[in-house]
XYZ file of C-alpha atoms in Angstrom:
345
model
C 0.295 0.007 0.113
C 1.343 3.759 -1.072
C 1.241 5.554 2.622
C 0.913 9.804 1.058
C 2.905 12.309 3.775
C 2.514 16.050 2.979
C 5.234 18.714 3.825
C 6.453 21.509 4.313
C 8.938 23.386 5.318
C 8.361 26.837 4.002
C 11.110 28.275 2.114
C 10.207 30.993 -0.752
C 13.783 33.012 -2.034
C 12.692 36.531 -2.617
C 8.765 36.283 -0.326
C 7.984 39.549 0.454
C 5.913 39.497 3.252
C 3.290 39.653 1.072
C 3.845 36.611 -0.469
C 4.971 34.715 2.495
C 1.940 34.710 4.009
C -0.024 33.591 1.531
C 2.332 30.669 2.078
C 1.302 30.180 5.755
C -2.334 31.185 4.447
C -2.780 28.223 1.682
C -0.760 25.402 3.805
C -3.616 25.408 6.570
C -5.951 25.499 3.488
C -3.670 22.288 2.302
C -3.568 20.509 5.306
C -7.158 20.730 5.664
C -7.632 19.313 2.595
C -4.898 16.629 2.619
C -6.657 15.384 6.094
C -10.198 15.203 3.782
C -8.935 13.686 0.885
C -7.578 10.424 2.247
C -3.804 11.919 2.169
C -2.275 10.160 6.116
C -0.038 12.416 7.503
C 1.460 15.948 7.858
C 4.885 16.737 8.667
C 7.364 19.881 9.092
C 10.992 20.198 9.738
C 12.488 22.980 12.162
C 15.941 25.810 10.550
C 16.701 28.392 11.129
C 18.372 32.027 10.326
C 18.061 30.415 6.783
C 17.773 33.793 3.738
C 14.490 31.537 2.520
C 12.466 31.827 5.442
C 12.626 27.781 5.882
C 10.622 27.227 9.102
C 11.731 28.131 12.172
C 9.207 28.005 14.347
C 6.769 24.527 13.696
C 5.597 23.849 16.910
C 3.282 27.191 16.153
C 2.859 25.651 13.141
C 1.544 22.152 14.042
C -0.217 23.874 16.916
C -2.402 25.602 13.440
C -2.712 22.204 12.012
C -3.999 20.718 14.498
C -7.000 23.480 15.009
C -8.027 22.996 11.686
C -7.735 19.405 11.273
C -9.644 16.295 13.739
C -7.686 13.521 13.148
C -5.067 13.544 11.164
C -1.287 13.011 12.247
C 1.456 15.600 11.956
C 4.903 14.782 12.659
C 7.453 17.202 13.684
C 10.657 15.543 11.927
C 12.876 16.853 12.731
C 13.078 19.087 16.625
C 16.051 20.153 17.148
C 16.456 20.017 20.602
C 19.120 22.682 21.677
C 18.006 25.077 20.580
C 15.489 25.331 22.818
C 14.808 25.566 26.269
C 14.142 22.401 27.762
C 11.940 23.179 30.094
C 9.869 25.414 27.551
C 9.822 22.891 25.025
C 8.928 21.042 27.519
C 5.261 23.187 28.368
C 5.293 24.376 24.716
C 5.618 20.548 22.647
C 2.880 19.214 26.940
C 0.504 22.517 25.384
C 0.340 21.456 21.644
C -0.157 17.500 22.805
C -3.416 18.778 24.526
C -4.780 20.850 21.518
C -3.784 18.124 19.883
C -4.767 15.516 20.643
C -1.506 13.553 20.730
C -1.760 13.296 16.703
C 1.484 14.840 16.415
C 4.736 13.321 17.313
C 8.407 14.452 17.194
C 11.251 12.978 16.153
C 14.157 14.420 18.338
C 17.911 15.915 16.339
C 20.978 16.620 16.985
C 20.915 19.388 13.708
C 23.451 20.021 11.396
C 24.516 23.337 11.028
C 27.505 25.121 13.311
C 25.803 28.207 13.011
C 22.047 27.478 14.327
C 24.242 27.047 17.114
C 26.237 30.389 17.223
C 22.945 30.932 16.177
C 21.209 30.963 18.949
C 24.699 30.468 21.979
C 25.113 26.467 21.967
C 27.929 24.663 22.973
C 28.478 22.485 19.674
C 31.212 20.246 20.768
C 29.459 18.969 24.216
C 25.903 18.664 21.994
C 25.562 14.745 21.961
C 25.675 15.334 26.032
C 23.665 18.533 25.614
C 20.335 16.990 24.118
C 21.002 13.835 26.117
C 20.688 15.952 28.847
C 16.847 17.168 27.721
C 15.733 14.958 26.722
C 16.243 13.269 30.312
C 14.612 16.721 30.755
C 12.164 16.774 29.155
C 10.835 13.093 30.354
C 11.692 14.258 33.232
C 8.937 17.277 33.274
C 6.172 15.294 31.338
C 6.310 12.851 34.694
C 5.838 15.413 36.920
C 9.081 14.379 38.298
C 10.556 18.140 39.610
C 13.576 19.829 37.042
C 16.283 21.255 38.273
C 16.609 24.634 36.941
C 19.085 28.224 38.539
C 19.201 25.942 42.093
C 15.808 25.499 42.192
C 13.406 22.344 42.137
C 10.022 23.251 40.194
C 7.729 21.552 37.954
C 6.397 21.712 34.319
C 2.390 22.360 34.031
C 0.604 21.244 32.233
C 1.643 16.850 31.370
C 0.917 15.848 28.330
C -2.343 14.398 26.745
C -0.493 11.617 25.826
C 1.586 9.133 28.741
C 3.713 8.668 29.520
C 5.084 11.597 26.649
C 4.114 12.528 22.808
C 5.543 9.707 20.179
C 9.258 10.656 20.090
C 11.548 8.798 18.078
C 15.747 10.284 17.454
C 17.071 10.657 14.077
C 20.333 11.173 12.718
C 22.188 9.155 9.952
C 25.292 7.928 11.500
C 26.403 4.620 14.150
C 26.373 7.278 16.806
C 22.920 8.598 16.138
C 21.610 4.323 16.394
C 23.243 3.505 19.367
C 22.299 7.360 21.067
C 18.237 5.803 19.821
C 18.901 2.995 21.795
C 20.482 4.429 24.595
C 17.919 6.943 25.442
C 14.971 3.929 24.538
C 13.273 5.745 21.564
C 12.364 4.784 17.795
C 14.763 5.527 15.264
C 13.872 7.514 12.018
C 17.505 8.347 10.259
C 17.172 10.309 6.922
C 19.402 7.753 4.932
C 17.897 4.336 3.568
C 21.193 2.013 4.821
C 19.729 -1.205 6.665
C 23.217 -1.442 8.272
C 22.266 1.469 11.235
C 18.870 -0.268 11.668
C 20.503 -3.650 12.359
C 22.737 -1.617 14.700
C 20.125 0.595 15.924
C 18.174 -3.016 16.836
C 21.018 -5.376 18.143
C 22.480 -2.131 20.851
C 18.597 -1.698 22.064
C 19.395 -6.511 22.543
C 22.592 -5.703 24.197
C 21.322 -2.789 26.298
C 18.121 -5.656 27.494
C 15.305 -3.118 25.611
C 13.353 -3.873 23.594
C 13.904 -2.509 20.389
C 11.452 0.483 19.018
C 10.227 1.261 15.249
C 12.659 2.523 12.574
C 10.764 4.100 9.788
C 13.020 4.754 7.836
C 12.902 6.467 3.854
C 12.125 3.376 1.276
C 14.700 2.694 -1.353
C 13.241 4.712 -4.295
C 13.565 7.843 -6.523
C 11.557 9.647 -6.209
C 12.162 11.556 -2.957
C 9.452 14.248 -3.982
C 6.627 13.891 -5.739
C 4.621 17.197 -7.877
C 0.913 15.663 -9.454
C 0.510 17.477 -13.203
C -1.889 17.053 -16.350
C 0.860 18.125 -18.562
C 4.730 17.955 -16.650
C 5.918 18.995 -19.718
C 4.501 23.040 -19.252
C 4.909 22.220 -15.168
C 9.082 21.817 -15.869
C 8.922 24.974 -18.254
C 7.545 27.581 -15.869
C 7.849 25.987 -12.307
C 11.539 23.411 -12.670
C 13.232 26.317 -10.840
C 10.779 26.730 -7.974
C 12.053 22.596 -7.109
C 15.564 23.324 -8.871
C 15.925 26.281 -6.268
C 14.623 23.445 -3.442
C 17.192 21.245 -4.371
C 20.124 23.286 -4.309
C 19.141 25.001 -1.288
C 18.875 21.402 0.734
C 22.119 20.007 -1.439
C 23.944 23.469 0.108
C 22.983 23.000 3.745
C 23.932 19.245 4.321
C 27.582 19.506 2.918
C 27.848 16.475 2.273
C 26.440 14.570 5.103
C 24.119 11.367 3.573
C 20.449 11.955 2.959
C 18.237 10.145 0.836
C 16.952 13.910 -0.992
C 19.858 15.466 -0.752
C 20.414 15.979 -5.459
C 23.287 17.589 -6.188
C 22.116 19.287 -10.167
C 22.453 22.544 -10.699
C 20.253 23.110 -13.615
C 16.161 21.931 -13.641
C 16.843 19.291 -17.389
C 19.446 17.854 -14.580
C 17.144 17.869 -11.527
C 14.565 16.260 -14.071
C 16.519 13.705 -15.348
C 18.169 12.554 -12.959
C 14.030 12.255 -10.977
C 14.332 12.647 -7.016
C 12.239 15.540 -8.376
C 9.447 13.695 -9.659
C 6.661 15.316 -11.595
C 4.403 12.986 -13.247
C 0.969 12.720 -14.467
C -1.827 10.593 -12.493
C -1.687 7.979 -14.785
C 1.982 7.653 -14.247
C 2.537 7.899 -10.609
C -0.210 4.770 -10.776
C 1.104 3.449 -12.309
C 4.375 3.167 -10.648
C 2.624 3.020 -7.469
C 1.311 -0.302 -8.504
C 4.214 -1.389 -9.504
C 5.839 -0.940 -6.411
C 8.240 1.320 -7.388
C 6.722 3.633 -5.312
C 5.987 3.260 -2.252
C 5.757 6.920 -0.289
C 5.259 9.415 -2.505
C 5.649 12.897 -0.263
C 3.945 16.011 -1.503
C 5.985 19.122 -1.564
C 3.499 21.526 -2.613
C 4.702 24.279 -0.904
C 8.164 23.532 -2.605
C 10.609 27.053 -3.025
C 7.690 29.159 -2.824
C 6.007 27.747 -5.844
C 2.815 29.318 -6.906
C -0.192 28.809 -6.260
C -2.313 27.435 -9.550
C 0.486 24.721 -9.399
C 0.700 23.885 -6.122
C -3.272 23.173 -5.830
C -3.175 21.088 -9.134
C -0.881 19.043 -7.741
C -2.433 18.606 -4.208
C -6.240 18.247 -6.322
C -4.355 15.535 -8.921
C -3.448 13.021 -5.698
C -6.511 13.546 -3.442
C -8.821 12.977 -5.985
C -7.584 11.177 -8.752
C -4.573 9.661 -7.784
C -5.954 8.749 -3.838
C -9.404 6.886 -4.969
C -7.063 4.420 -7.940
C -4.903 3.259 -4.948
C -7.395 2.720 -2.268
C -9.970 1.278 -4.811
C -7.401 -1.632 -6.147
C -6.453 -1.777 -2.194
C -9.973 -2.288 -1.331
C -10.909 -4.355 -4.259
C -7.805 -6.781 -3.921
C -8.397 -6.968 -0.022
C -12.810 -8.144 -0.856
C -10.584 -10.305 -3.548
C -8.228 -11.871 -1.452
C -11.469 -12.307 1.510
C -13.686 -14.368 -0.619
C -11.046 -16.636 -1.423
C -10.452 -17.495 1.607
C -14.196 -18.568 2.160
C -14.416 -20.454 0.029
C -11.159 -21.784 0.903
C -11.229 -25.959 2.017
């Protein structure tokens, strides 16, 4: 079965305040639309100090999206824990957990940009120890235990709606991250499709006498992002520069770090050929999903400030053509199997 995620990061190079506000407004409308048209989850991410306006406040947007939806899961992936005060973060997450009735999940991480640490005056070299201490503070606060702060012992209120706390995973693409996820007793979400990391995480859990948590790993597939259009050639001609801007910014920021979404293309033509950003007709997308070539559709409707018309076209073709076709096939297959089993000797 194909899983469909709608991602928002709000990058929009050169957008003025009016254009940027429209993107935030559109995202809330699109979140509500996605929930009503068979899409499975929303995902947000966090970065700071980006000239293109990359989202610095995912909890604020998650709260707004929770208010516009009723049951759709919302993932913050990743939440850069060391850039936050852990006590204030515990409060904000607890309140959001109530607002969303436990629908917001978190992939916690170190981050990978020294510039962000410098922006907040956070130490870079102790970041691994710091994130473990911060996560310990979060868990203690959510358990109602007193936490030390400036020589005082205090308690965080309210406690989360979810018990003992919202769903937490740990992110990262290194062996150290896999071991840390196991040591912290968290699930693991690497940003690369590396079975070795998955097995290392599980082995480390077993060594520590812990039951491994869930491992959420991107599938070994191209594309990473999918856009739907009745005329892909026209889409690339008019809007390919938005996709290229997103790819170039992501590649530059990662600086050689492994990631399932990085593409080093420098032209829209090369990006199209590489296939990591795919623009497909509904029929093409359904065919590639049915063949098993695409198991995860990550929709990116605001990609680098993509205008409203192609943004909505993509989302609506996914919701009104692709999803019904895939869901109908899944229902028919299930019915066929059930009927066969009912008459089997």
